[in-house]
mmCIF file of C-alpha atoms in Angstrom:
data_model
loop_
_atom_site.group_PDB
_atom_site.id
_atom_site.type_symbol
_atom_site.label_atom_id
_atom_site.label_comp_id
_atom_site.label_asym_id
_atom_site.label_seq_id
_atom_site.Cartn_x
_atom_site.Cartn_y
_atom_site.Cartn_z
ATOM 1 C CA UNK A 1 -50.649 47.492 132.094
ATOM 2 C CA UNK A 2 -53.687 46.803 130.163
ATOM 3 C CA UNK A 3 -55.883 49.610 128.529
ATOM 4 C CA UNK A 4 -59.601 50.388 127.760
ATOM 5 C CA UNK A 5 -61.970 52.914 126.705
ATOM 6 C CA UNK A 6 -65.735 53.538 127.367
ATOM 7 C CA UNK A 7 -68.090 55.562 125.379
ATOM 8 C CA UNK A 8 -70.328 57.615 127.242
ATOM 9 C CA UNK A 9 -72.679 60.634 126.279
ATOM 10 C CA UNK A 10 -75.055 63.236 127.524
ATOM 11 C CA UNK A 11 -78.282 61.810 128.806
ATOM 12 C CA UNK A 12 -79.987 65.284 128.250
ATOM 13 C CA UNK A 13 -79.020 69.148 127.731
ATOM 14 C CA UNK A 14 -78.465 69.471 131.522
ATOM 15 C CA UNK A 15 -75.387 67.036 131.300
ATOM 16 C CA UNK A 16 -73.902 69.338 128.495
ATOM 17 C CA UNK A 17 -74.578 72.387 130.734
ATOM 18 C CA UNK A 18 -72.043 70.526 133.117
ATOM 19 C CA UNK A 19 -69.103 70.969 130.694
ATOM 20 C CA UNK A 20 -70.198 74.169 128.659
ATOM 21 C CA UNK A 21 -72.266 75.998 131.603
ATOM 22 C CA UNK A 22 -73.470 78.883 129.296
ATOM 23 C CA UNK A 23 -75.472 76.556 127.390
ATOM 24 C CA UNK A 24 -78.117 76.295 130.636
ATOM 25 C CA UNK A 25 -79.443 79.734 129.119
ATOM 26 C CA UNK A 26 -80.098 78.350 125.632
ATOM 27 C CA UNK A 27 -83.128 76.413 124.427
ATOM 28 C CA UNK A 28 -82.391 72.681 124.242
ATOM 29 C CA UNK A 29 -83.317 72.336 120.490
ATOM 30 C CA UNK A 30 -80.481 75.071 120.082
ATOM 31 C CA UNK A 31 -78.074 73.054 122.191
ATOM 32 C CA UNK A 32 -78.888 69.850 120.316
ATOM 33 C CA UNK A 33 -78.279 71.396 117.212
ATOM 34 C CA UNK A 34 -74.817 72.527 118.114
ATOM 35 C CA UNK A 35 -73.445 69.463 120.102
ATOM 36 C CA UNK A 36 -73.982 67.556 116.907
ATOM 37 C CA UNK A 37 -70.984 69.494 115.160
ATOM 38 C CA UNK A 38 -68.542 68.551 118.124
ATOM 39 C CA UNK A 39 -65.894 65.785 117.755
ATOM 40 C CA UNK A 40 -65.762 63.110 120.056
ATOM 41 C CA UNK A 41 -63.168 64.140 123.100
ATOM 42 C CA UNK A 42 -61.354 62.475 125.831
ATOM 43 C CA UNK A 43 -63.279 63.121 128.877
ATOM 44 C CA UNK A 44 -61.275 61.508 131.729
ATOM 45 C CA UNK A 45 -58.198 59.425 132.131
ATOM 46 C CA UNK A 46 -59.199 56.422 134.511
ATOM 47 C CA UNK A 47 -56.253 55.160 136.830
ATOM 48 C CA UNK A 48 -55.781 52.587 139.631
ATOM 49 C CA UNK A 49 -57.755 49.819 138.663
ATOM 50 C CA UNK A 50 -55.932 46.946 140.376
ATOM 51 C CA UNK A 51 -56.676 43.322 140.781
ATOM 52 C CA UNK A 52 -54.502 40.311 142.420
ATOM 53 C CA UNK A 53 -53.779 39.602 138.709
ATOM 54 C CA UNK A 54 -53.337 42.541 136.471
ATOM 55 C CA UNK A 55 -53.360 46.594 136.494
ATOM 56 C CA UNK A 56 -55.432 48.641 134.160
ATOM 57 C CA UNK A 57 -55.853 52.151 133.069
ATOM 58 C CA UNK A 58 -58.618 53.537 130.791
ATOM 59 C CA UNK A 59 -60.445 56.599 129.208
ATOM 60 C CA UNK A 60 -64.125 58.006 128.858
ATOM 61 C CA UNK A 61 -64.371 59.232 125.247
ATOM 62 C CA UNK A 62 -67.396 61.287 124.294
ATOM 63 C CA UNK A 63 -70.014 60.631 121.887
ATOM 64 C CA UNK A 64 -71.548 64.255 121.728
ATOM 65 C CA UNK A 65 -75.087 63.181 121.009
ATOM 66 C CA UNK A 66 -78.159 63.265 123.984
ATOM 67 C CA UNK A 67 -80.288 60.164 124.580
ATOM 68 C CA UNK A 68 -83.158 61.545 122.429
ATOM 69 C CA UNK A 69 -80.754 62.424 119.541
ATOM 70 C CA UNK A 70 -79.369 58.709 119.686
ATOM 71 C CA UNK A 71 -82.875 57.472 119.587
ATOM 72 C CA UNK A 72 -84.453 59.741 116.965
ATOM 73 C CA UNK A 73 -81.935 60.624 114.505
ATOM 74 C CA UNK A 74 -80.720 57.892 111.677
ATOM 75 C CA UNK A 75 -79.230 55.218 113.066
ATOM 76 C CA UNK A 76 -76.427 55.277 110.248
ATOM 77 C CA UNK A 77 -75.522 58.587 111.408
ATOM 78 C CA UNK A 78 -75.361 57.635 115.037
ATOM 79 C CA UNK A 79 -73.509 54.984 114.406
ATOM 80 C CA UNK A 80 -70.798 56.851 112.573
ATOM 81 C CA UNK A 81 -70.588 59.133 115.461
ATOM 82 C CA UNK A 82 -69.922 56.231 117.781
ATOM 83 C CA UNK A 83 -67.372 54.819 115.581
ATOM 84 C CA UNK A 84 -65.577 58.379 115.542
ATOM 85 C CA UNK A 85 -65.486 57.884 119.454
ATOM 86 C CA UNK A 86 -63.890 54.321 118.705
ATOM 87 C CA UNK A 87 -61.054 55.792 116.669
ATOM 88 C CA UNK A 88 -60.460 58.081 119.500
ATOM 89 C CA UNK A 89 -60.260 55.494 121.570
ATOM 90 C CA UNK A 90 -57.863 53.471 119.229
ATOM 91 C CA UNK A 91 -55.477 56.522 119.087
ATOM 92 C CA UNK A 92 -55.483 56.762 122.869
ATOM 93 C CA UNK A 93 -54.061 53.199 123.066
ATOM 94 C CA UNK A 94 -57.332 51.338 124.240
ATOM 95 C CA UNK A 95 -57.492 47.699 123.522
ATOM 96 C CA UNK A 96 -61.141 47.131 123.972
ATOM 97 C CA UNK A 97 -63.839 49.606 123.880
ATOM 98 C CA UNK A 98 -67.103 49.546 125.832
ATOM 99 C CA UNK A 99 -70.360 50.819 124.779
ATOM 100 C CA UNK A 100 -72.231 53.187 127.234
ATOM 101 C CA UNK A 101 -75.997 54.264 128.008
ATOM 102 C CA UNK A 102 -77.761 54.155 124.919
ATOM 103 C CA UNK A 103 -74.619 53.923 122.255
ATOM 104 C CA UNK A 104 -75.260 49.975 122.925
ATOM 105 C CA UNK A 105 -79.008 49.817 122.027
ATOM 106 C CA UNK A 106 -78.533 51.916 118.582
ATOM 107 C CA UNK A 107 -78.916 49.803 114.890
ATOM 108 C CA UNK A 108 -77.694 46.418 115.503
ATOM 109 C CA UNK A 109 -76.265 46.662 119.336
ATOM 110 C CA UNK A 110 -72.719 47.057 118.563
ATOM 111 C CA UNK A 111 -72.022 44.780 115.841
ATOM 112 C CA UNK A 112 -71.442 47.320 112.933
ATOM 113 C CA UNK A 113 -69.223 49.154 115.050
ATOM 114 C CA UNK A 114 -67.106 46.288 115.910
ATOM 115 C CA UNK A 115 -66.661 45.404 112.371
ATOM 116 C CA UNK A 116 -65.568 49.329 111.670
ATOM 117 C CA UNK A 117 -62.829 49.310 114.536
ATOM 118 C CA UNK A 118 -59.727 47.653 115.020
ATOM 119 C CA UNK A 119 -60.323 46.885 118.694
ATOM 120 C CA UNK A 120 -63.128 44.779 119.993
ATOM 121 C CA UNK A 121 -66.323 46.046 121.446
ATOM 122 C CA UNK A 122 -68.763 44.927 124.222
ATOM 123 C CA UNK A 123 -72.011 46.306 125.187
ATOM 124 C CA UNK A 124 -71.404 45.540 128.892
ATOM 125 C CA UNK A 125 -75.100 43.657 128.761
ATOM 126 C CA UNK A 126 -73.641 40.122 130.342
ATOM 127 C CA UNK A 127 -72.446 42.032 133.357
ATOM 128 C CA UNK A 128 -75.359 43.963 133.595
ATOM 129 C CA UNK A 129 -77.675 41.032 133.621
ATOM 130 C CA UNK A 130 -75.460 39.166 136.277
ATOM 131 C CA UNK A 131 -75.410 42.381 138.755
ATOM 132 C CA UNK A 132 -79.003 42.604 138.084
ATOM 133 C CA UNK A 133 -79.963 39.382 139.097
ATOM 134 C CA UNK A 134 -77.556 39.396 141.898
ATOM 135 C CA UNK A 135 -78.798 42.571 143.220
ATOM 136 C CA UNK A 136 -82.638 41.502 142.801
ATOM 137 C CA UNK A 137 -81.586 38.462 145.141
ATOM 138 C CA UNK A 138 -79.994 40.911 147.520
ATOM 139 C CA UNK A 139 -82.892 43.372 147.562
ATOM 140 C CA UNK A 140 -85.469 41.017 148.018
ATOM 141 C CA UNK A 141 -83.395 38.983 151.161
ATOM 142 C CA UNK A 142 -83.077 43.032 152.773
ATOM 143 C CA UNK A 143 -87.105 43.076 152.062
ATOM 144 C CA UNK A 144 -87.769 39.661 153.712
ATOM 145 C CA UNK A 145 -88.472 37.793 150.591
ATOM 146 C CA UNK A 146 -87.497 34.086 150.282
ATOM 147 C CA UNK A 147 -87.288 33.489 146.331
ATOM 148 C CA UNK A 148 -88.048 29.931 146.795
ATOM 149 C CA UNK A 149 -91.429 30.913 148.400
ATOM 150 C CA UNK A 150 -91.710 34.289 146.303
ATOM 151 C CA UNK A 151 -93.561 34.965 142.991
ATOM 152 C CA UNK A 152 -91.202 36.473 140.488
ATOM 153 C CA UNK A 153 -92.285 38.422 137.516
ATOM 154 C CA UNK A 154 -90.041 39.184 134.467
ATOM 155 C CA UNK A 155 -91.606 42.158 132.534
ATOM 156 C CA UNK A 156 -90.300 42.048 128.965
ATOM 157 C CA UNK A 157 -89.563 38.410 129.038
ATOM 158 C CA UNK A 158 -89.266 38.094 125.249
ATOM 159 C CA UNK A 159 -86.431 40.482 125.064
ATOM 160 C CA UNK A 160 -82.797 38.786 125.175
ATOM 161 C CA UNK A 161 -82.146 40.411 128.614
ATOM 162 C CA UNK A 162 -85.195 39.487 129.975
ATOM 163 C CA UNK A 163 -85.218 36.079 128.693
ATOM 164 C CA UNK A 164 -81.702 35.512 130.452
ATOM 165 C CA UNK A 165 -83.084 37.145 133.894
ATOM 166 C CA UNK A 166 -86.035 34.608 133.698
ATOM 167 C CA UNK A 167 -83.873 31.657 133.328
ATOM 168 C CA UNK A 168 -81.634 32.618 135.845
ATOM 169 C CA UNK A 169 -84.076 33.417 138.564
ATOM 170 C CA UNK A 170 -86.509 30.643 137.553
ATOM 171 C CA UNK A 171 -83.910 28.090 139.270
ATOM 172 C CA UNK A 172 -84.771 29.215 142.742
ATOM 173 C CA UNK A 173 -88.280 31.139 142.289
ATOM 174 C CA UNK A 174 -91.457 29.239 143.666
ATOM 175 C CA UNK A 175 -93.605 30.951 141.060
ATOM 176 C CA UNK A 176 -92.003 32.422 137.744
ATOM 177 C CA UNK A 177 -94.324 34.515 135.597
ATOM 178 C CA UNK A 178 -93.344 35.863 131.937
ATOM 179 C CA UNK A 179 -94.765 39.138 131.278
ATOM 180 C CA UNK A 180 -95.030 40.437 127.916
ATOM 181 C CA UNK A 181 -97.564 41.506 124.909
ATOM 182 C CA UNK A 182 -97.236 38.735 122.359
ATOM 183 C CA UNK A 183 -98.505 35.275 123.588
ATOM 184 C CA UNK A 184 -96.618 33.231 121.127
ATOM 185 C CA UNK A 185 -93.267 34.604 122.228
ATOM 186 C CA UNK A 186 -93.872 34.019 125.793
ATOM 187 C CA UNK A 187 -94.773 30.493 125.102
ATOM 188 C CA UNK A 188 -91.657 29.949 123.258
ATOM 189 C CA UNK A 189 -89.506 31.446 126.381
ATOM 190 C CA UNK A 190 -91.471 29.220 128.895
ATOM 191 C CA UNK A 191 -90.640 26.260 126.660
ATOM 192 C CA UNK A 192 -86.969 27.224 127.045
ATOM 193 C CA UNK A 193 -86.956 27.665 130.275
ATOM 194 C CA UNK A 194 -88.770 24.369 130.864
ATOM 195 C CA UNK A 195 -86.220 22.478 128.672
ATOM 196 C CA UNK A 196 -83.280 24.342 130.337
ATOM 197 C CA UNK A 197 -84.213 24.309 134.225
ATOM 198 C CA UNK A 198 -87.045 21.986 134.504
ATOM 199 C CA UNK A 199 -89.410 24.995 135.669
ATOM 200 C CA UNK A 200 -92.842 25.501 134.421
ATOM 201 C CA UNK A 201 -93.064 29.224 134.143
ATOM 202 C CA UNK A 202 -96.651 30.756 133.816
ATOM 203 C CA UNK A 203 -97.253 33.570 131.308
ATOM 204 C CA UNK A 204 -99.150 36.774 131.319
ATOM 205 C CA UNK A 205 -100.035 39.366 128.784
ATOM 206 C CA UNK A 206 -101.726 41.444 131.578
ATOM 207 C CA UNK A 207 -99.186 43.425 133.234
ATOM 208 C CA UNK A 208 -101.383 44.946 136.194
ATOM 209 C CA UNK A 209 -102.871 41.727 137.093
ATOM 210 C CA UNK A 210 -99.092 40.116 137.073
ATOM 211 C CA UNK A 211 -97.538 42.680 139.057
ATOM 212 C CA UNK A 212 -100.458 42.745 141.644
ATOM 213 C CA UNK A 213 -99.248 39.201 142.694
ATOM 214 C CA UNK A 214 -95.736 39.510 142.455
ATOM 215 C CA UNK A 215 -93.279 39.813 145.121
ATOM 216 C CA UNK A 216 -90.086 40.179 143.166
ATOM 217 C CA UNK A 217 -89.845 42.094 139.526
ATOM 218 C CA UNK A 218 -87.398 42.434 137.064
ATOM 219 C CA UNK A 219 -88.564 44.737 134.300
ATOM 220 C CA UNK A 220 -86.512 45.426 130.800
ATOM 221 C CA UNK A 221 -89.072 46.226 128.134
ATOM 222 C CA UNK A 222 -88.195 48.444 124.927
ATOM 223 C CA UNK A 223 -91.117 50.785 125.714
ATOM 224 C CA UNK A 224 -90.232 54.465 125.229
ATOM 225 C CA UNK A 225 -92.582 55.499 127.946
ATOM 226 C CA UNK A 226 -93.189 53.893 131.462
ATOM 227 C CA UNK A 227 -95.046 50.861 132.135
ATOM 228 C CA UNK A 228 -95.179 50.242 135.873
ATOM 229 C CA UNK A 229 -97.186 52.626 137.905
ATOM 230 C CA UNK A 230 -97.768 52.756 141.635
ATOM 231 C CA UNK A 231 -101.230 51.345 141.944
ATOM 232 C CA UNK A 232 -99.661 47.934 139.987
ATOM 233 C CA UNK A 233 -97.476 46.839 142.774
ATOM 234 C CA UNK A 234 -98.130 45.097 146.137
ATOM 235 C CA UNK A 235 -96.915 46.506 149.449
ATOM 236 C CA UNK A 236 -93.338 45.093 149.831
ATOM 237 C CA UNK A 237 -92.688 44.595 146.178
ATOM 238 C CA UNK A 238 -88.883 44.673 145.019
ATOM 239 C CA UNK A 239 -88.574 46.044 141.788
ATOM 240 C CA UNK A 240 -85.254 46.003 139.616
ATOM 241 C CA UNK A 241 -85.555 48.290 136.568
ATOM 242 C CA UNK A 242 -82.906 47.631 133.936
ATOM 243 C CA UNK A 243 -84.687 49.111 131.061
ATOM 244 C CA UNK A 244 -83.711 52.497 129.749
ATOM 245 C CA UNK A 245 -85.661 54.481 129.213
ATOM 246 C CA UNK A 246 -86.746 53.369 132.456
ATOM 247 C CA UNK A 247 -89.886 51.053 133.094
ATOM 248 C CA UNK A 248 -90.728 52.554 136.457
ATOM 249 C CA UNK A 249 -92.911 55.248 136.623
ATOM 250 C CA UNK A 250 -91.136 58.237 138.871
ATOM 251 C CA UNK A 251 -94.636 58.257 140.505
ATOM 252 C CA UNK A 252 -93.823 54.873 142.308
ATOM 253 C CA UNK A 253 -90.943 56.681 144.258
ATOM 254 C CA UNK A 254 -93.121 59.637 145.206
ATOM 255 C CA UNK A 255 -96.624 57.506 146.049
ATOM 256 C CA UNK A 256 -95.312 54.286 147.354
ATOM 257 C CA UNK A 257 -92.753 54.476 150.409
ATOM 258 C CA UNK A 258 -93.769 50.617 150.776
ATOM 259 C CA UNK A 259 -92.053 49.647 147.467
ATOM 260 C CA UNK A 260 -88.095 48.927 146.746
ATOM 261 C CA UNK A 261 -87.240 50.292 143.352
ATOM 262 C CA UNK A 262 -83.584 49.207 142.402
ATOM 263 C CA UNK A 263 -81.526 50.195 139.210
ATOM 264 C CA UNK A 264 -79.233 47.187 139.156
ATOM 265 C CA UNK A 265 -76.328 46.954 141.529
ATOM 266 C CA UNK A 266 -73.762 49.470 142.212
ATOM 267 C CA UNK A 267 -70.578 47.548 141.479
ATOM 268 C CA UNK A 268 -67.130 48.198 143.412
ATOM 269 C CA UNK A 269 -63.969 48.263 141.461
ATOM 270 C CA UNK A 270 -60.890 46.913 142.806
ATOM 271 C CA UNK A 271 -57.818 49.094 143.741
ATOM 272 C CA UNK A 272 -57.725 52.700 144.262
ATOM 273 C CA UNK A 273 -59.570 53.600 141.127
ATOM 274 C CA UNK A 274 -59.972 57.417 140.073
ATOM 275 C CA UNK A 275 -62.449 58.035 137.148
ATOM 276 C CA UNK A 276 -61.564 61.968 137.190
ATOM 277 C CA UNK A 277 -65.261 62.245 136.211
ATOM 278 C CA UNK A 278 -68.639 62.309 138.405
ATOM 279 C CA UNK A 279 -71.146 60.117 136.579
ATOM 280 C CA UNK A 280 -73.247 60.365 140.202
ATOM 281 C CA UNK A 281 -71.859 57.162 141.745
ATOM 282 C CA UNK A 282 -69.871 57.050 145.075
ATOM 283 C CA UNK A 283 -66.089 56.746 144.908
ATOM 284 C CA UNK A 284 -64.488 53.507 143.369
ATOM 285 C CA UNK A 285 -67.986 52.542 142.127
ATOM 286 C CA UNK A 286 -69.407 52.034 138.474
ATOM 287 C CA UNK A 287 -72.263 50.624 136.635
ATOM 288 C CA UNK A 288 -71.739 47.241 135.538
ATOM 289 C CA UNK A 289 -71.578 47.781 131.744
ATOM 290 C CA UNK A 290 -68.354 49.728 132.760
ATOM 291 C CA UNK A 291 -66.884 47.123 134.839
ATOM 292 C CA UNK A 292 -67.349 44.584 132.137
ATOM 293 C CA UNK A 293 -65.110 46.471 129.837
ATOM 294 C CA UNK A 294 -62.512 46.691 133.048
ATOM 295 C CA UNK A 295 -62.699 43.021 133.572
ATOM 296 C CA UNK A 296 -62.167 41.950 130.093
ATOM 297 C CA UNK A 297 -59.288 44.135 129.970
ATOM 298 C CA UNK A 298 -57.627 42.990 133.396
ATOM 299 C CA UNK A 299 -58.267 39.118 132.150
ATOM 300 C CA UNK A 300 -56.428 40.109 128.703
ATOM 301 C CA UNK A 301 -59.729 38.673 127.061
ATOM 302 C CA UNK A 302 -59.673 41.359 124.271
ATOM 303 C CA UNK A 303 -62.500 40.199 122.185
ATOM 304 C CA UNK A 304 -65.871 41.210 121.528
ATOM 305 C CA UNK A 305 -67.494 39.369 124.656
ATOM 306 C CA UNK A 306 -71.087 40.749 124.411
ATOM 307 C CA UNK A 307 -72.350 42.179 121.251
ATOM 308 C CA UNK A 308 -75.740 42.122 119.356
ATOM 309 C CA UNK A 309 -79.352 41.446 120.673
ATOM 310 C CA UNK A 310 -78.555 37.893 122.018
ATOM 311 C CA UNK A 311 -77.322 37.143 125.267
ATOM 312 C CA UNK A 312 -76.707 33.676 126.973
ATOM 313 C CA UNK A 313 -76.891 32.456 130.362
ATOM 314 C CA UNK A 314 -73.293 31.063 129.878
ATOM 315 C CA UNK A 315 -71.730 34.208 129.270
ATOM 316 C CA UNK A 316 -73.616 35.734 132.094
ATOM 317 C CA UNK A 317 -71.916 33.029 134.181
ATOM 318 C CA UNK A 318 -68.647 33.417 132.918
ATOM 319 C CA UNK A 319 -68.343 37.019 133.206
ATOM 320 C CA UNK A 320 -69.463 37.052 137.002
ATOM 321 C CA UNK A 321 -66.952 34.478 137.664
ATOM 322 C CA UNK A 322 -64.094 36.737 136.094
ATOM 323 C CA UNK A 323 -65.497 39.549 138.055
ATOM 324 C CA UNK A 324 -65.428 37.770 141.284
ATOM 325 C CA UNK A 325 -61.624 36.609 140.272
ATOM 326 C CA UNK A 326 -60.489 40.294 139.865
ATOM 327 C CA UNK A 327 -62.159 41.612 143.045
ATOM 328 C CA UNK A 328 -65.412 43.005 141.462
ATOM 329 C CA UNK A 329 -68.363 42.936 143.726
ATOM 330 C CA UNK A 330 -72.089 44.430 144.482
ATOM 331 C CA UNK A 331 -71.569 47.646 146.581
ATOM 332 C CA UNK A 332 -75.296 48.811 146.913
ATOM 333 C CA UNK A 333 -78.203 50.141 145.035
ATOM 334 C CA UNK A 334 -79.538 53.074 143.323
ATOM 335 C CA UNK A 335 -83.096 54.126 142.942
ATOM 336 C CA UNK A 336 -84.122 57.150 140.474
ATOM 337 C CA UNK A 337 -80.526 58.485 140.654
ATOM 338 C CA UNK A 338 -79.710 58.347 144.358
ATOM 339 C CA UNK A 339 -77.771 55.789 146.380
ATOM 340 C CA UNK A 340 -79.971 54.022 148.685
ATOM 341 C CA UNK A 341 -78.544 52.956 152.392
ATOM 342 C CA UNK A 342 -79.155 50.238 154.533
ATOM 343 C CA UNK A 343 -81.556 52.481 156.903
ATOM 344 C CA UNK A 344 -83.605 53.458 153.681
ATOM 345 C CA UNK A 345 -84.380 50.047 152.805
ATOM 346 C CA UNK A 346 -85.251 49.195 156.426
ATOM 347 C CA UNK A 347 -87.927 52.190 156.399
ATOM 348 C CA UNK A 348 -89.093 50.667 153.100
ATOM 349 C CA UNK A 349 -89.498 47.459 154.716
ATOM 350 C CA UNK A 350 -91.237 48.890 157.817
ATOM 351 C CA UNK A 351 -93.818 51.076 155.786
ATOM 352 C CA UNK A 352 -94.610 47.719 153.677
ATOM 353 C CA UNK A 353 -95.494 45.897 157.141
ATOM 354 C CA UNK A 354 -97.489 48.813 158.350
ATOM 355 C CA UNK A 355 -99.438 48.936 155.004
ATOM 356 C CA UNK A 356 -100.255 44.929 155.339
ATOM 357 C CA UNK A 357 -101.344 45.234 158.782
ATOM 358 C CA UNK A 358 -103.826 48.164 157.734
#
């Protein structure tokens, strides 16, 4: 039996209230002050993960800090809290540790954490990119877009994830537009894509102008506030928001019924998996970053597969191949914390057609 652990944390104080119901009556500042004194805890024992080649079990272990705390407290303090969660994972018998949500972005993105633990660490970003690209392609198909005739924009293209997404999508897109704030860095990414794929990408520092022409968008900036508003998008556009905090304003969901926004792919986990924890997904499905940790355990690849802020297309393609081998697959979409079914996507498609005809 292969074993793994995955670090989770409350996104905000509402998540704390799910375990400690009395906290819903307290000010958020008081709750955040109090949870800093909590030790890491075993949240759930995960069982039933089974591929044709191996079986695995795992644990969710908590880092008791909200997303706001992780991003605002001193990085060294936060890293120490995550390391303590890693030590708990070691005591439970895990052979690899996955970093979830905001624990993967603090400090040097897992490098220092891996050095302080006896087990390897992965951020899950390689499989996150793989499923984001796969999900974007499938969502585009469902909305009637053919990438070979589409304009594809990557917002935040100079970052590690954005660059890899651009390179992968650039192999098929009729027109690829790299969007960012630094023209020099954009030119460097465009040169890399030209060298590696033969695709001449356009660059833009004007997000509004770029998105008004784009049929398909992947956005993954490091912005604290949203950067994509309803008026930026053309009817029928598909937007995959990989960023956390999210790049797409919630106003898009409220004001643009003709635009499809997804958060990346929902991954089906092989076997009769029981997470014993409700993180808002349908049964036997998970985030891609969680799935990467499971895949590596099933493959007995106990190594720090994805660490730091650099990614490569080779790693993305490798983990995608391992996922397919063990039976992981795209199982649907989410948009602003809710599942999207086929009928909802069809309604968005019809709304886009009506708007284009108007």
